[in-house]
Amino acid sequence: MMKRFILVIIMMISTLGVYSFTNSTLDAKKTSYASYYHDKFNGRKTASGEIFSNSKFTAANRTLPFGTNVRVTNLNNGKQVIVKINDRGPFHASRALDISKAAFDEIGDIRRGTIPVEYEIVD
């Protein structure tokens, strides 16, 4: 009986430990680089099935669920924009986000190909 009780306690502790770890990593702010989509992608289907438009505030990320709203902050000037994840990518190891041209223009200079950003999930 005592062995069973100890086993239940160990299982509860490990379950709570995993739960608290996954919540804190999802909500954490992350830093990386962002680039923007080329105009040639306008009208094409995204991985979520939506039609891409460079005039909407959308983004691609390799792991975040589709429909997730993300606040992106340009680390050079502090400007922010909220984008919705609707595609997969970018497929360059040094970048975490590909954002639409409209969103990129809102926080940075489109003459630059990439900008350092901080991003976090928002409700």
Tab-separated table of C-alpha atoms in Angstrom:
chain	number	residue	atom	x	y	z
A	1	MET	CA	0.000	0.000	0.000
A	2	MET	CA	2.814	2.414	0.853
A	3	LYS	CA	4.588	1.678	-2.458
A	4	ARG	CA	1.408	2.521	-4.359
A	5	PHE	CA	1.037	5.809	-2.459
A	6	ILE	CA	4.633	6.804	-3.206
A	7	LEU	CA	4.167	5.903	-6.880
A	8	VAL	CA	1.043	8.095	-7.100
A	9	ILE	CA	2.896	11.022	-5.483
A	10	ILE	CA	5.811	10.670	-7.918
A	11	MET	CA	3.425	10.582	-10.882
A	12	MET	CA	1.621	13.719	-9.664
A	13	ILE	CA	4.865	15.634	-9.208
A	14	SER	CA	6.181	14.673	-12.644
A	15	THR	CA	2.877	15.557	-14.323
A	16	LEU	CA	2.755	18.979	-12.666
A	17	GLY	CA	6.398	19.577	-13.510
A	18	VAL	CA	5.869	18.860	-17.211
A	19	TYR	CA	2.714	21.025	-17.258
A	20	SER	CA	4.426	24.050	-15.744
A	21	PHE	CA	7.434	23.685	-18.062
A	22	THR	CA	5.363	23.586	-21.265
A	23	ASN	CA	3.258	26.603	-20.297
A	24	SER	CA	6.218	28.815	-19.506
A	25	THR	CA	8.056	28.006	-22.737
A	26	LEU	CA	5.019	28.698	-24.941
A	27	ASP	CA	4.337	32.079	-23.363
A	28	ALA	CA	7.953	33.222	-23.322
A	29	LYS	CA	9.240	36.082	-25.437
A	30	LYS	CA	11.712	34.973	-28.058
A	31	THR	CA	14.215	36.890	-30.150
A	32	SER	CA	15.257	36.142	-33.701
A	33	TYR	CA	15.172	37.699	-37.151
A	34	ALA	CA	12.201	38.288	-39.445
A	35	SER	CA	12.055	38.680	-43.194
A	36	TYR	CA	9.148	39.472	-45.490
A	37	TYR	CA	7.428	37.638	-48.324
A	38	HIS	CA	8.262	38.457	-51.931
A	39	ASP	CA	5.369	39.735	-54.058
A	40	LYS	CA	5.492	36.554	-56.176
A	41	PHE	CA	3.659	34.727	-53.345
A	42	ASN	CA	0.521	36.907	-53.619
A	43	GLY	CA	-2.463	34.761	-54.543
A	44	ARG	CA	-0.808	31.466	-53.650
A	45	LYS	CA	-2.166	29.095	-51.022
A	46	THR	CA	-0.475	29.057	-47.645
A	47	ALA	CA	0.085	25.889	-45.631
A	48	SER	CA	-3.133	26.642	-43.717
A	49	GLY	CA	-5.124	26.775	-46.958
A	50	GLU	CA	-5.634	30.546	-46.923
A	51	ILE	CA	-4.753	32.629	-49.962
A	52	PHE	CA	-1.686	34.752	-49.239
A	53	SER	CA	-1.839	38.530	-49.538
A	54	ASN	CA	1.080	40.850	-48.808
A	55	SER	CA	-1.431	43.514	-47.717
A	56	LYS	CA	-2.675	41.487	-44.709
A	57	PHE	CA	-0.890	41.178	-41.366
A	58	THR	CA	0.102	37.515	-41.475
A	59	ALA	CA	3.226	35.463	-40.848
A	60	ALA	CA	4.871	32.084	-41.217
A	61	ASN	CA	6.484	30.138	-38.387
A	62	ARG	CA	7.755	26.574	-38.333
A	63	THR	CA	5.989	25.426	-35.147
A	64	LEU	CA	3.276	27.802	-33.883
A	65	PRO	CA	-0.310	26.657	-34.561
A	66	PHE	CA	-2.236	28.263	-37.409
A	67	GLY	CA	-4.408	31.140	-36.201
A	68	THR	CA	-2.032	32.117	-33.390
A	69	ASN	CA	-1.706	35.879	-32.951
A	70	VAL	CA	1.861	37.018	-32.375
A	71	ARG	CA	3.154	40.447	-31.335
A	72	VAL	CA	6.337	41.214	-33.265
A	73	THR	CA	8.594	44.007	-31.992
A	74	ASN	CA	11.416	45.475	-34.062
A	75	LEU	CA	14.400	45.519	-31.692
A	76	ASN	CA	15.993	48.446	-33.571
A	77	ASN	CA	13.143	50.931	-33.103
A	78	GLY	CA	10.604	49.378	-30.693
A	79	LYS	CA	7.731	49.434	-33.216
A	80	GLN	CA	5.216	46.608	-32.866
A	81	VAL	CA	2.689	44.802	-35.033
A	82	ILE	CA	0.355	41.859	-34.410
A	83	VAL	CA	0.289	39.162	-37.083
A	84	LYS	CA	-1.645	35.916	-37.472
A	85	ILE	CA	0.259	32.698	-38.215
A	86	ASN	CA	-1.152	31.158	-41.403
A	87	ASP	CA	1.861	29.537	-43.076
A	88	ARG	CA	4.936	27.401	-42.424
A	89	GLY	CA	8.452	28.724	-42.725
A	90	PRO	CA	10.810	30.438	-42.932
A	91	PHE	CA	13.163	27.858	-44.291
A	92	HIS	CA	16.305	29.714	-43.285
A	93	ALA	CA	17.897	28.656	-39.987
A	94	SER	CA	18.639	32.189	-38.749
A	95	ARG	CA	15.022	33.434	-38.996
A	96	ALA	CA	11.945	32.521	-36.970
A	97	LEU	CA	9.334	34.524	-38.890
A	98	ASP	CA	8.437	35.439	-42.439
A	99	ILE	CA	5.940	38.277	-42.212
A	100	SER	CA	3.829	39.934	-44.876
A	101	LYS	CA	5.183	43.018	-46.589
A	102	ALA	CA	2.489	45.219	-44.976
A	103	ALA	CA	3.442	44.027	-41.490
A	104	PHE	CA	7.167	44.409	-42.187
A	105	ASP	CA	6.631	47.943	-43.547
A	106	GLU	CA	4.682	48.829	-40.388
A	107	ILE	CA	7.664	48.121	-38.110
A	108	GLY	CA	10.713	48.377	-40.360
A	109	ASP	CA	12.226	49.534	-43.623
A	110	ILE	CA	11.404	47.184	-46.504
A	111	ARG	CA	14.684	48.158	-48.177
A	112	ARG	CA	16.297	45.908	-45.569
A	113	GLY	CA	15.702	42.197	-46.034
A	114	THR	CA	15.658	41.211	-42.370
A	115	ILE	CA	15.253	42.848	-38.977
A	116	PRO	CA	15.992	41.649	-35.456
A	117	VAL	CA	12.711	41.025	-33.641
A	118	GLU	CA	11.238	39.886	-30.363
A	119	TYR	CA	7.987	37.954	-30.668
A	120	GLU	CA	5.418	36.595	-28.261
A	121	ILE	CA	2.005	34.985	-28.408
A	122	VAL	CA	-0.935	37.274	-27.602
A	123	ASP	CA	-4.554	36.374	-26.880
